[in-house]
């Protein structure tokens, strides 16, 4: 087909840059990086679908090879909404034999062969063909495995005869979540995007390598960053980062995490793409360093759908955050919401009956509701618009204004036909993380269900964690409930095994939805063990580093730990001069080299030292804690009563 006849799902640049993280991150630990190497993407074989004319023959054929460990093949036109190719294609309007089937399972022979018919494109992906269609510039294909999704194959329309989707021309760098500001000493996100001459999302046939420069007060240095948030947070001494980055072949963007310097508040840093292996670098992006304690705050859009259906009522949550990422707002402060499109209205109630555009922060989050009310003459299928959040005059705190990109679905796809799971792509092992189960129409637009609907929850893998009912993860759940008239339900998941897992939401009348999540072991606590509590004896003390699930983990950096060694007849009321902390047994025997701190080496799983008490019958307590507050690792304690030898 000439894919110019297919309705475009290409995203506009501003939607990518400003909407990348809004509405899908509940904690700053979120990242797009993966744990370990994914299986390679499927490979295209035969004629590109962009060389075939769907208007002439009624279908396009996509063939390829794939790793035999891969199961089902999935296809997308926007790299967001994925569907399995139907096993039995709808052959209406084609000359294909009646017994034609799609081979969408690589595990049989390491290959796939799919016929995408005009009817299936409309029914499954919401893609409309014909003279009124616009360009589809990319087709994305990936495989599903028990250990997570494969890399993504991107097929690009390199001929594009209608002006859109041309090859990438420029590399753009943008500070996100939030835009334009960053807390001193904190980690923050940058998005690197490829765009064409029309500022539309694009890709390149080969991988593009690049560096980034940082300029402050006329002095330029090299930018060193990380592939994920957890890597940045763990590397408190900034020694495990890199200055080399890439956008993979046939991909359109990548994310980089950077720890901002502890410079003076108000300093402006200028970041620029340099040494790119291809294309032209875009303009520099400036970031102002902000205090992590205030007074400047910023607005985040937390967990809200950014693609809404006409005449339906949707909640939006605007959260005020410090530049430390902690949520905070004064109880009398207000935020004013506005839209670039007059057809978007704001409400104070979930029935969208009472219009209101200014809201008070009773907590750090304002809950408002929006509805897109089209006019009788609207002919567009999808309408982009932006919502702005701005503090009002008289607020106690100062709020940096923010803009969030949305779109409205004005099509006739008014039935919820499939499910999705929204949430972080990376979570910490042993910690409680929030996700959302969302009901959607064929276009991938969040759409309310007509009646209260129970959704089954599961994971593709076994023994990797449990779903929970609440934010404290106190009760186990196997299902979630989307109330009638709503399009989402909050769910929680607590993993207890690191690796890549797949969360699944299922219902017998809707296509199931899934979310691939990387579970990382992040150091969160210290454990202390004393091998004996005998006085006049040198006792070995072992300190272990654990993740949130209590699993042992190696240290990401060299750490210095503080040791409190207390004894006393009542509640450890004093420290005896004869009680010492020794680095090794010989020092302990000789009563020399005592200290109140120890070293925990990088990549080590334990550290040890010795203690000696000279009085029987006293209570003993050993507490070990980290000195660097950036580590956010809780202390460990061991205690008992000293006895005679």
Coordinates of C-alpha atoms in Angstrom, one line a residue:
X1 CA 0.0 0.0 0.0
X2 CA 0.9 3.6 -0.1
X3 CA 0.6 4.3 3.5
X4 CA -0.3 7.9 2.8
X5 CA -3.9 6.7 2.7
X6 CA -3.8 5.7 6.4
X7 CA -4.9 8.0 9.1
X8 CA -1.9 9.5 10.9
X9 CA -1.0 8.6 14.4
X10 CA 2.2 10.7 14.3
X11 CA 2.7 12.8 17.4
X12 CA 3.5 16.5 17.3
X13 CA 6.8 17.5 18.9
X14 CA 5.3 19.5 21.7
X15 CA 3.2 16.5 22.8
X16 CA 6.3 14.4 23.0
X17 CA 8.4 16.9 24.9
X18 CA 5.9 18.3 27.3
X19 CA 3.8 15.2 27.8
X20 CA 6.5 12.5 28.0
X21 CA 6.2 12.1 31.8
X22 CA 3.1 14.1 32.7
X23 CA 0.3 11.9 33.9
X24 CA 2.3 8.7 34.2
X25 CA 4.8 9.2 37.0
X26 CA 3.8 8.9 40.6
X27 CA 7.4 9.0 41.9
X28 CA 10.7 10.3 40.6
X29 CA 12.1 6.7 40.5
X30 CA 10.3 6.2 37.2
X31 CA 12.5 5.6 34.2
X32 CA 12.4 4.0 30.8
X33 CA 15.6 2.0 31.1
X34 CA 15.5 -1.8 31.4
X35 CA 17.3 -4.2 33.7
X36 CA 19.6 -6.2 31.5
X37 CA 19.5 -6.7 27.8
X38 CA 16.3 -7.4 26.0
X39 CA 15.9 -9.9 23.2
X40 CA 16.5 -8.3 19.8
X41 CA 13.6 -6.9 17.8
X42 CA 11.9 -8.9 15.1
X43 CA 13.5 -8.2 11.6
X44 CA 11.6 -7.3 8.5
X45 CA 11.7 -9.7 5.5
X46 CA 10.3 -9.0 2.1
X47 CA 8.7 -5.8 0.8
X48 CA 8.1 -2.9 3.2
X49 CA 4.4 -2.3 3.8
X50 CA 5.0 1.3 2.7
X51 CA 5.8 -0.1 -0.8
X52 CA 2.4 -1.8 -1.0
X53 CA -0.9 -0.1 -1.9
X54 CA -3.7 -0.9 0.5
X55 CA -6.3 1.0 -1.7
X56 CA -5.6 -1.3 -4.6
X57 CA -5.5 -4.8 -3.0
X58 CA -7.2 -4.1 0.4
X59 CA -4.3 -5.2 2.6
X60 CA -0.6 -5.1 3.2
X61 CA 1.6 -8.1 4.1
X62 CA 4.3 -7.9 6.8
X63 CA 6.8 -10.7 7.0
X64 CA 9.8 -11.1 9.3
X65 CA 12.1 -13.3 11.3
X66 CA 12.4 -13.4 15.1
X67 CA 14.0 -15.2 18.0
X68 CA 12.3 -18.5 18.6
X69 CA 12.1 -17.6 22.3
X70 CA 9.6 -14.9 21.4
X71 CA 5.9 -15.7 21.5
X72 CA 3.2 -13.3 20.2
X73 CA 4.0 -10.5 17.9
X74 CA 2.4 -7.1 18.6
X75 CA 2.0 -4.1 16.3
X76 CA 1.5 -0.3 16.9
X77 CA 1.3 2.8 14.9
X78 CA 2.3 5.2 17.7
X79 CA 4.6 3.0 19.9
X80 CA 2.1 3.4 22.7
X81 CA -1.1 1.4 21.9
X82 CA -0.2 -2.2 21.0
X83 CA -2.4 -4.9 19.7
X84 CA -1.9 -8.5 18.7
X85 CA -2.4 -9.1 14.9
X86 CA -5.7 -11.0 14.6
X87 CA -5.2 -14.7 14.0
X88 CA -8.0 -14.7 11.4
X89 CA -7.9 -11.5 9.3
X90 CA -11.1 -9.9 8.1
X91 CA -10.9 -10.5 4.4
X92 CA -13.7 -8.1 3.3
X93 CA -12.6 -6.2 0.2
X94 CA -9.6 -8.4 -0.5
X95 CA -8.9 -11.2 -2.9
X96 CA -7.1 -13.3 -0.3
X97 CA -8.1 -17.0 0.0
X98 CA -10.8 -17.7 2.5
X99 CA -8.4 -19.9 4.5
X100 CA -5.8 -17.1 5.0
X101 CA -4.6 -16.9 8.6
X102 CA -2.0 -14.7 10.3
X103 CA 1.1 -16.4 11.8
X104 CA 1.8 -14.1 14.7
X105 CA 3.8 -16.5 16.9
X106 CA 7.5 -16.7 16.6
X107 CA 7.9 -19.7 18.8
X108 CA 6.8 -22.1 16.1
X109 CA 9.5 -21.4 13.4
X110 CA 11.2 -18.2 14.3
X111 CA 9.2 -16.2 11.8
X112 CA 5.9 -14.3 11.4
X113 CA 3.6 -13.5 8.5
X114 CA 0.7 -11.1 8.9
X115 CA -1.9 -9.6 6.5
X116 CA -3.2 -6.2 7.7
X117 CA -6.5 -5.6 6.0
X118 CA -8.3 -2.3 5.7
X119 CA -11.1 -3.7 8.0
X120 CA -8.7 -4.9 10.6
X121 CA -6.8 -1.6 10.6
X122 CA -10.1 0.2 11.4
X123 CA -11.5 -2.3 13.9
X124 CA -8.3 -3.2 15.8
X125 CA -6.2 0.0 15.6
X126 CA -8.8 2.7 14.8
X127 CA -6.8 3.5 11.6
X128 CA -9.1 4.9 8.9
X129 CA -8.1 4.5 5.2
X130 CA -9.2 6.3 2.2
X131 CA -8.8 9.7 0.5
X132 CA -9.5 11.6 3.8
X133 CA -6.7 9.8 5.6
X134 CA -3.4 11.4 6.4
X135 CA 0.1 9.9 6.6
X136 CA 1.2 7.0 8.8
X137 CA 4.9 7.4 8.9
X138 CA 5.9 4.5 11.2
X139 CA 4.9 0.9 12.0
X140 CA 6.3 -0.5 15.3
X141 CA 6.6 -4.3 15.9
X142 CA 7.7 -6.1 19.0
X143 CA 7.5 -9.6 20.5
X144 CA 6.4 -10.7 23.9
X145 CA 8.4 -13.2 26.1
X146 CA 8.2 -14.5 29.6
X147 CA 11.0 -12.2 30.6
X148 CA 9.5 -9.1 29.0
X149 CA 9.1 -7.4 25.6
X150 CA 11.7 -7.5 22.9
X151 CA 13.4 -4.4 21.5
X152 CA 11.1 -2.6 19.0
X153 CA 11.4 -2.8 15.2
X154 CA 10.5 0.5 13.6
X155 CA 9.5 0.5 9.9
X156 CA 9.8 4.0 8.5
X157 CA 8.1 5.5 5.4
X158 CA 11.2 6.7 3.7
X159 CA 9.4 7.9 0.5
X160 CA 6.6 9.8 2.1
X161 CA 4.9 11.6 -0.7
X162 CA 2.6 13.8 1.3
X163 CA 5.0 16.0 3.3
X164 CA 5.0 14.3 6.7
X165 CA 7.1 11.7 8.3
X166 CA 10.3 12.5 6.5
X167 CA 13.7 11.4 7.8
X168 CA 15.0 13.0 11.0
X169 CA 16.8 16.3 10.5
X170 CA 17.4 17.7 14.0
X171 CA 18.2 16.4 17.5
X172 CA 16.4 18.3 20.3
X173 CA 17.2 18.3 24.0
X174 CA 14.5 19.2 26.5
X175 CA 14.5 19.3 30.3
X176 CA 11.3 17.5 31.5
X177 CA 9.5 16.8 34.8
X178 CA 9.6 19.8 35.3
X179 CA 10.5 21.8 32.3
X180 CA 13.0 24.7 32.8
X181 CA 13.9 24.1 36.4
X182 CA 15.8 21.7 38.7
X183 CA 16.6 21.3 42.4
X184 CA 20.2 21.8 43.4
X185 CA 22.0 18.5 43.9
X186 CA 18.9 16.5 42.6
X187 CA 18.5 14.1 39.8
X188 CA 16.4 15.2 36.8
X189 CA 15.1 14.1 33.4
X190 CA 16.2 15.2 29.9
X191 CA 14.4 13.9 26.8
X192 CA 16.4 13.7 23.5
X193 CA 14.1 13.7 20.4
X194 CA 14.5 13.4 16.7
X195 CA 12.3 15.5 14.5
X196 CA 12.0 16.3 10.8
X197 CA 12.0 19.7 9.1
X198 CA 8.3 20.1 10.1
X199 CA 9.1 19.4 13.8
X200 CA 7.3 16.1 13.6
X201 CA 8.6 13.0 15.4
X202 CA 11.1 11.2 13.2
X203 CA 13.7 8.5 13.3
X204 CA 17.0 7.7 11.7
X205 CA 18.1 4.5 9.9
X206 CA 21.3 4.3 12.0
X207 CA 22.0 4.9 15.6
X208 CA 23.0 8.4 16.5
X209 CA 25.7 9.0 19.1
X210 CA 26.2 12.3 20.8
X211 CA 27.5 14.2 23.8
X212 CA 26.0 17.0 25.8
X213 CA 27.8 20.2 27.0
X214 CA 27.0 22.2 30.1
X215 CA 27.7 25.9 30.2
X216 CA 27.5 28.1 33.3
X217 CA 28.7 31.7 33.4
X218 CA 30.6 31.3 30.2
X219 CA 32.5 28.1 31.4
X220 CA 31.7 24.9 29.5
X221 CA 32.1 21.4 30.8
X222 CA 31.0 17.9 29.7
X223 CA 27.6 16.5 30.8
X224 CA 27.7 13.1 32.5
X225 CA 24.4 11.3 33.0
X226 CA 22.6 8.0 33.7
X227 CA 20.3 5.7 31.9
X228 CA 17.8 5.5 34.8
X229 CA 16.7 7.3 37.9
X230 CA 17.8 4.6 40.3
X231 CA 21.3 4.7 38.8
X232 CA 21.5 8.4 39.4
X233 CA 20.1 8.2 42.9
X234 CA 22.5 5.4 43.9
X235 CA 25.6 7.1 42.5
X236 CA 25.8 9.9 45.1
X237 CA 29.4 10.6 44.4
X238 CA 28.7 10.9 40.6
X239 CA 31.5 8.5 39.5
X240 CA 29.4 5.8 37.7
X241 CA 27.9 8.1 35.1
X242 CA 28.8 8.4 31.4
X243 CA 29.3 11.2 28.8
X244 CA 28.3 9.1 25.8
X245 CA 24.7 8.7 24.7
X246 CA 22.7 7.4 21.8
X247 CA 19.4 7.2 20.1
X248 CA 19.0 3.7 18.7
X249 CA 18.5 3.1 15.0
X250 CA 14.8 3.5 14.0
X251 CA 14.0 5.0 17.3
X252 CA 12.8 8.6 17.8
X253 CA 13.9 9.5 21.4
X254 CA 15.7 8.5 24.5
X255 CA 15.8 9.7 28.1
X256 CA 18.8 10.7 30.2
X257 CA 19.0 11.3 33.9
X258 CA 21.4 14.0 35.2
X259 CA 22.4 15.0 38.8
X260 CA 22.4 18.7 38.9
X261 CA 25.3 20.5 40.7
X262 CA 25.0 22.0 44.1
X263 CA 25.5 25.4 42.7
X264 CA 24.0 28.6 43.9
X265 CA 20.2 28.9 43.7
X266 CA 19.3 31.0 40.7
X267 CA 22.2 29.9 38.5
X268 CA 21.3 29.2 34.9
X269 CA 22.8 26.2 33.2
X270 CA 22.7 25.9 29.4
X271 CA 22.7 22.3 27.9
X272 CA 23.5 21.6 24.3
X273 CA 23.8 18.5 22.0
X274 CA 27.4 18.2 20.7
X275 CA 29.5 15.8 18.7
X276 CA 26.5 14.1 17.1
X277 CA 27.3 11.4 14.6
X278 CA 24.5 12.6 12.3
X279 CA 21.8 15.3 11.9
X280 CA 21.8 18.9 13.2
X281 CA 21.8 19.8 16.9
X282 CA 18.9 21.9 18.0
X283 CA 19.1 25.0 20.2
X284 CA 20.4 24.9 23.8
X285 CA 17.9 24.3 26.6
X286 CA 18.3 26.4 29.7
X287 CA 17.6 25.2 33.3
X288 CA 17.4 27.4 36.3
X289 CA 18.6 25.9 39.6
X290 CA 16.0 26.0 42.3
X291 CA 16.1 25.6 46.1
X292 CA 14.8 22.2 47.2
X293 CA 13.1 23.7 50.2
X294 CA 11.3 26.5 48.5
X295 CA 9.9 29.1 47.9
X296 CA 9.6 28.1 44.3
X297 CA 7.2 25.2 43.6
X298 CA 6.2 23.5 40.4
X299 CA 3.0 21.8 39.1
X300 CA 2.9 18.2 38.0
X301 CA 0.0 16.4 36.3
X302 CA -0.2 13.1 38.3
X303 CA -1.9 10.0 36.8
X304 CA -4.4 11.8 34.6
X305 CA -5.4 10.7 31.1
X306 CA -4.2 13.1 28.4
X307 CA -6.4 11.6 25.6
X308 CA -10.1 12.1 26.4
X309 CA -13.3 11.3 24.6
X310 CA -15.9 13.9 23.7
X311 CA -18.6 14.7 26.2
X312 CA -17.1 12.4 28.9
X313 CA -16.1 13.6 32.3
X314 CA -12.5 13.0 33.4
X315 CA -10.5 13.7 36.6
X316 CA -7.2 15.6 36.5
X317 CA -4.9 15.8 39.4
X318 CA -2.5 18.7 39.7
X319 CA 0.1 18.3 42.4
X320 CA 2.3 21.0 43.7
X321 CA 5.9 19.9 44.4
X322 CA 9.1 21.3 45.8
X323 CA 12.2 21.0 43.6
X324 CA 13.1 18.2 46.0
X325 CA 10.2 16.3 44.3
X326 CA 8.3 16.3 47.7
X327 CA 4.7 17.2 47.3
X328 CA 3.8 20.4 49.1
X329 CA 1.4 23.3 49.0
X330 CA 0.0 25.9 51.4
X331 CA -3.6 25.2 52.5
X332 CA -4.9 28.6 51.2
X333 CA -3.0 28.7 48.0
X334 CA -4.9 28.3 44.7
X335 CA -4.2 27.2 41.1
X336 CA -6.0 28.5 38.1
X337 CA -6.6 26.1 35.2
X338 CA -7.2 27.2 31.6
X339 CA -7.2 25.7 28.1
X340 CA -6.1 26.7 24.7
X341 CA -9.4 25.4 23.4
X342 CA -12.7 27.0 24.5
X343 CA -14.5 23.7 24.1
X344 CA -12.6 22.4 27.2
X345 CA -14.5 23.1 30.4
X346 CA -13.4 22.6 34.0
X347 CA -15.6 21.3 36.8
X348 CA -15.5 20.8 40.6
X349 CA -17.5 17.5 40.6
X350 CA -17.2 14.1 39.0
X351 CA -20.5 14.5 37.1
X352 CA -19.1 17.6 35.4
X353 CA -22.1 19.8 36.3
X354 CA -20.5 22.6 38.3
X355 CA -18.0 24.7 36.3
X356 CA -15.0 26.0 38.1
X357 CA -11.5 27.0 37.0
X358 CA -9.8 28.1 40.2
X359 CA -9.1 25.4 42.9
X360 CA -7.7 25.6 46.5
X361 CA -4.9 23.2 47.7
X362 CA -6.6 21.6 50.7
X363 CA -3.8 19.1 50.3
X364 CA -0.8 19.1 48.0
X365 CA -3.0 17.8 45.1
X366 CA -6.0 19.6 43.5
X367 CA -8.6 17.3 42.0
X368 CA -10.5 18.9 39.1
X369 CA -12.6 17.5 36.3
X370 CA -12.6 18.3 32.6
X371 CA -14.9 17.7 29.6
X372 CA -14.4 18.4 25.9
X373 CA -17.8 19.6 24.6
X374 CA -17.7 19.7 20.7
X375 CA -19.8 21.9 18.5
X376 CA -22.3 20.4 16.1
X377 CA -20.1 21.4 13.1
X378 CA -16.8 19.8 14.3
X379 CA -15.4 17.6 11.6
X380 CA -12.0 16.7 13.1
X381 CA -11.4 13.2 14.5
X382 CA -8.8 14.3 17.0
X383 CA -8.2 17.7 18.4
X384 CA -5.0 18.7 20.3
X385 CA -5.1 21.2 23.1
X386 CA -3.1 22.3 26.1
X387 CA -4.1 22.9 29.7
X388 CA -2.2 25.5 31.7
X389 CA -1.8 25.6 35.5
X390 CA -0.8 28.8 37.2
X391 CA -0.6 30.1 40.7
X392 CA -3.0 33.0 41.5
X393 CA -2.1 36.4 43.0
X394 CA -2.0 36.4 46.8
X395 CA -0.7 32.9 47.2
X396 CA 1.7 32.3 50.1
X397 CA 4.1 30.3 47.9
X398 CA 5.5 31.0 44.4
X399 CA 4.5 28.5 41.7
X400 CA 6.2 28.1 38.4
X401 CA 3.5 27.9 35.7
X402 CA 3.1 24.7 33.7
X403 CA 1.5 23.5 30.4
X404 CA 0.2 20.0 29.7
X405 CA -0.6 18.6 26.3
X406 CA -4.0 16.8 25.7
X407 CA -6.0 15.6 22.8
X408 CA -9.8 15.0 22.3
X409 CA -11.2 12.0 20.5
X410 CA -14.3 13.1 18.5
X411 CA -14.8 9.8 16.6
X412 CA -17.7 7.5 17.0
X413 CA -15.7 4.9 18.9
X414 CA -17.9 5.3 22.0
X415 CA -17.5 1.8 23.5
X416 CA -14.8 0.6 25.9
X417 CA -13.3 -2.4 24.1
X418 CA -9.9 -2.9 25.7
X419 CA -7.8 -2.4 28.8
X420 CA -4.5 -0.8 29.6
X421 CA -2.3 -0.6 32.7
X422 CA -0.6 2.8 33.3
X423 CA 2.3 3.3 35.7
X424 CA 6.0 3.4 36.2
X425 CA 8.2 1.3 33.9
X426 CA 10.8 0.9 36.7
X427 CA 10.0 0.2 40.3
X428 CA 12.0 -0.7 43.4
X429 CA 11.9 -4.3 44.8
X430 CA 9.9 -4.6 48.0
X431 CA 8.3 -1.2 47.7
X432 CA 4.6 -0.4 47.1
X433 CA 3.9 1.1 43.7
X434 CA 0.7 2.5 42.2
X435 CA -0.7 1.6 38.8
X436 CA -4.0 2.3 37.1
X437 CA -6.2 -0.1 35.1
X438 CA -7.8 2.0 32.3
X439 CA -10.7 1.1 30.0
X440 CA -10.2 2.4 26.5
X441 CA -11.9 2.5 23.1
X442 CA -10.4 1.2 19.8
X443 CA -8.5 4.4 19.4
X444 CA -6.6 4.0 22.7
X445 CA -8.7 6.8 24.3
X446 CA -9.6 6.4 28.0
X447 CA -13.4 5.8 27.9
X448 CA -15.7 5.3 30.9
X449 CA -17.5 1.9 31.3
X450 CA -21.3 1.9 31.4
X451 CA -21.6 -0.3 34.5
X452 CA -19.3 -1.2 37.4
X453 CA -16.8 -3.7 36.0
X454 CA -14.5 -6.1 37.8
X455 CA -11.1 -6.5 36.2
X456 CA -8.9 -9.6 36.9
X457 CA -5.2 -8.9 37.8
X458 CA -2.3 -11.2 37.3
X459 CA 1.4 -11.4 36.2
X460 CA 2.8 -13.5 33.4
X461 CA 5.6 -14.6 35.6
X462 CA 5.1 -16.6 38.8
X463 CA 6.2 -15.7 42.3
X464 CA 7.3 -12.2 41.5
X465 CA 5.0 -10.1 43.7
X466 CA 1.5 -9.4 44.7
X467 CA -1.2 -6.9 43.8
X468 CA -2.5 -4.8 46.7
X469 CA -5.6 -2.8 47.4
X470 CA -4.1 0.3 49.0
X471 CA -1.1 2.6 49.0
X472 CA 0.3 0.9 52.1
X473 CA 0.1 -2.5 50.4
X474 CA -1.6 -3.9 53.4
X475 CA -4.1 -6.2 51.7
X476 CA -3.7 -8.6 48.8
X477 CA -5.9 -8.2 45.7
X478 CA -6.7 -10.3 42.7
X479 CA -9.0 -7.9 40.9
X480 CA -9.8 -4.2 40.6
X481 CA -13.1 -2.4 40.1
X482 CA -13.8 0.3 37.6
X483 CA -17.0 2.1 38.7
X484 CA -19.7 2.7 36.2
X485 CA -19.2 6.0 34.5
X486 CA -15.4 5.9 35.2
X487 CA -12.5 4.9 33.1
X488 CA -9.9 3.9 35.6
X489 CA -9.2 2.2 38.9
X490 CA -6.1 2.5 41.1
X491 CA -4.2 -0.7 41.9
X492 CA -0.9 -1.3 43.7
X493 CA 1.8 -3.8 43.3
X494 CA 4.6 -4.9 45.6
X495 CA 7.4 -7.0 44.0
X496 CA 9.7 -9.3 45.8
X497 CA 11.9 -10.4 43.0
X498 CA 14.1 -8.3 40.8
X499 CA 13.9 -8.6 37.0
X500 CA 11.4 -7.8 34.2
X501 CA 7.8 -8.6 34.9
X502 CA 4.5 -8.1 33.1
X503 CA 1.4 -6.9 34.8
X504 CA -1.9 -8.0 33.1
X505 CA -5.5 -6.7 33.4
X506 CA -8.1 -9.0 31.9
X507 CA -11.9 -9.0 31.3
X508 CA -14.0 -11.3 29.2
X509 CA -15.6 -8.6 27.1
X510 CA -12.5 -6.4 26.6
X511 CA -9.1 -7.0 25.1
X512 CA -6.6 -7.5 27.9
X513 CA -4.0 -4.9 28.7
X514 CA -0.5 -5.3 30.1
X515 CA 2.5 -3.3 31.3
X516 CA 6.1 -4.4 31.2
X517 CA 7.9 -3.3 34.4
X518 CA 11.5 -3.5 35.4
X519 CA 12.0 -4.3 39.1
X520 CA 15.4 -3.1 40.4
X521 CA 17.1 -3.9 43.7
X522 CA 17.7 -0.5 45.2
X523 CA 19.6 -0.3 48.5
X524 CA 17.2 0.8 51.2
X525 CA 18.3 -0.7 54.6
X526 CA 21.2 -2.0 56.6
X527 CA 21.2 -5.2 58.7
X528 CA 23.6 -5.7 61.6
X529 CA 24.6 -9.0 63.2
X530 CA 26.9 -9.5 66.2
X531 CA 28.4 -13.0 66.5
X532 CA 28.5 -13.1 70.3
X533 CA 27.8 -10.9 73.3
X534 CA 30.5 -12.1 75.6
X535 CA 32.4 -9.5 77.6
X536 CA 36.2 -9.4 77.4
X537 CA 35.8 -11.0 74.0
X538 CA 36.3 -9.4 70.5
X539 CA 33.0 -9.8 68.8
X540 CA 32.6 -9.8 65.0
X541 CA 29.9 -7.4 63.7
X542 CA 28.7 -7.9 60.2
X543 CA 26.8 -5.2 58.3
X544 CA 24.7 -6.2 55.2
X545 CA 23.1 -4.0 52.6
X546 CA 19.5 -5.0 51.7
X547 CA 16.9 -3.9 49.2
X548 CA 13.2 -3.2 50.1
X549 CA 12.3 -6.9 50.0
X550 CA 15.1 -7.8 52.4
X551 CA 17.4 -9.3 49.7
X552 CA 21.1 -8.8 49.9
X553 CA 22.5 -6.3 47.4
X554 CA 26.0 -4.9 46.6
X555 CA 27.0 -1.4 47.4
X556 CA 26.7 1.0 44.4
X557 CA 29.5 3.2 45.8
X558 CA 32.1 3.3 48.5
X559 CA 30.3 4.3 51.6
X560 CA 31.3 5.5 55.1
X561 CA 29.1 4.2 57.9
X562 CA 28.8 5.7 61.3
X563 CA 28.8 3.2 64.3
X564 CA 27.1 3.9 67.6
X565 CA 28.1 1.4 70.2
X566 CA 26.2 2.0 73.4
X567 CA 26.2 0.1 76.8
X568 CA 24.7 0.9 80.1
X569 CA 22.7 -0.5 83.1
X570 CA 19.5 1.2 81.9
X571 CA 18.5 2.1 78.4
X572 CA 22.1 2.3 77.2
X573 CA 22.5 5.6 79.2
X574 CA 26.2 6.0 78.6
X575 CA 29.1 5.0 76.5
X576 CA 32.0 3.5 78.4
X577 CA 35.5 4.6 77.6
X578 CA 36.5 0.9 77.5
X579 CA 34.1 0.2 74.7
X580 CA 35.6 0.6 71.2
X581 CA 34.9 -0.1 67.5
X582 CA 37.9 -1.8 65.8
X583 CA 38.5 -2.4 62.1
X584 CA 39.9 -6.0 62.6
X585 CA 40.5 -8.6 65.2
X586 CA 44.2 -7.9 65.9
X587 CA 43.4 -4.2 66.6
X588 CA 40.6 -5.3 68.9
X589 CA 42.9 -7.6 70.9
X590 CA 45.5 -4.9 71.1
X591 CA 43.0 -2.2 72.0
X592 CA 44.3 0.1 69.3
X593 CA 43.0 1.7 66.1
X594 CA 39.5 2.2 67.5
X595 CA 37.1 4.5 65.6
X596 CA 33.4 5.4 65.3
X597 CA 33.1 4.7 61.6
X598 CA 33.8 2.0 59.1
X599 CA 34.0 1.7 55.3
X600 CA 31.7 -0.3 53.0
X601 CA 33.4 -0.9 49.7
X602 CA 31.7 -0.5 46.3
X603 CA 30.4 -3.8 44.9
X604 CA 30.7 -5.5 48.4
X605 CA 27.7 -7.1 50.0
X606 CA 28.9 -6.9 53.6
X607 CA 31.3 -4.9 55.8
X608 CA 32.6 -6.0 59.2
X609 CA 34.3 -4.7 62.3
X610 CA 34.9 -5.8 65.9
X611 CA 33.6 -4.6 69.3
X612 CA 34.7 -5.4 72.8
X613 CA 32.9 -4.8 76.1
X614 CA 34.6 -5.1 79.5
X615 CA 31.6 -5.3 81.8
X616 CA 29.2 -8.2 82.1
X617 CA 25.5 -7.7 82.6
X618 CA 25.2 -4.5 80.7
X619 CA 22.9 -4.1 77.8
X620 CA 24.6 -3.6 74.5
X621 CA 23.4 -1.9 71.3
X622 CA 25.1 -1.5 68.0
X623 CA 23.6 0.9 65.5
X624 CA 25.1 1.4 62.0
X625 CA 23.9 4.3 59.7
X626 CA 25.0 6.0 56.5
X627 CA 26.6 9.4 56.8
X628 CA 25.6 10.6 53.3
X629 CA 21.9 11.7 53.4
X630 CA 21.6 11.2 49.6
X631 CA 21.7 7.5 50.1
X632 CA 18.3 7.3 51.8
X633 CA 19.3 4.0 53.5
X634 CA 17.7 3.3 56.9
X635 CA 20.0 2.3 59.7
X636 CA 20.5 -1.2 61.2
X637 CA 20.6 -2.2 64.8
X638 CA 21.6 -5.2 66.9
X639 CA 21.2 -5.4 70.7
X640 CA 21.5 -7.9 73.5
X641 CA 23.0 -8.3 77.1
X642 CA 26.7 -8.9 77.6
X643 CA 27.4 -12.2 79.5
X644 CA 30.4 -13.6 81.1
X645 CA 32.9 -15.8 79.2

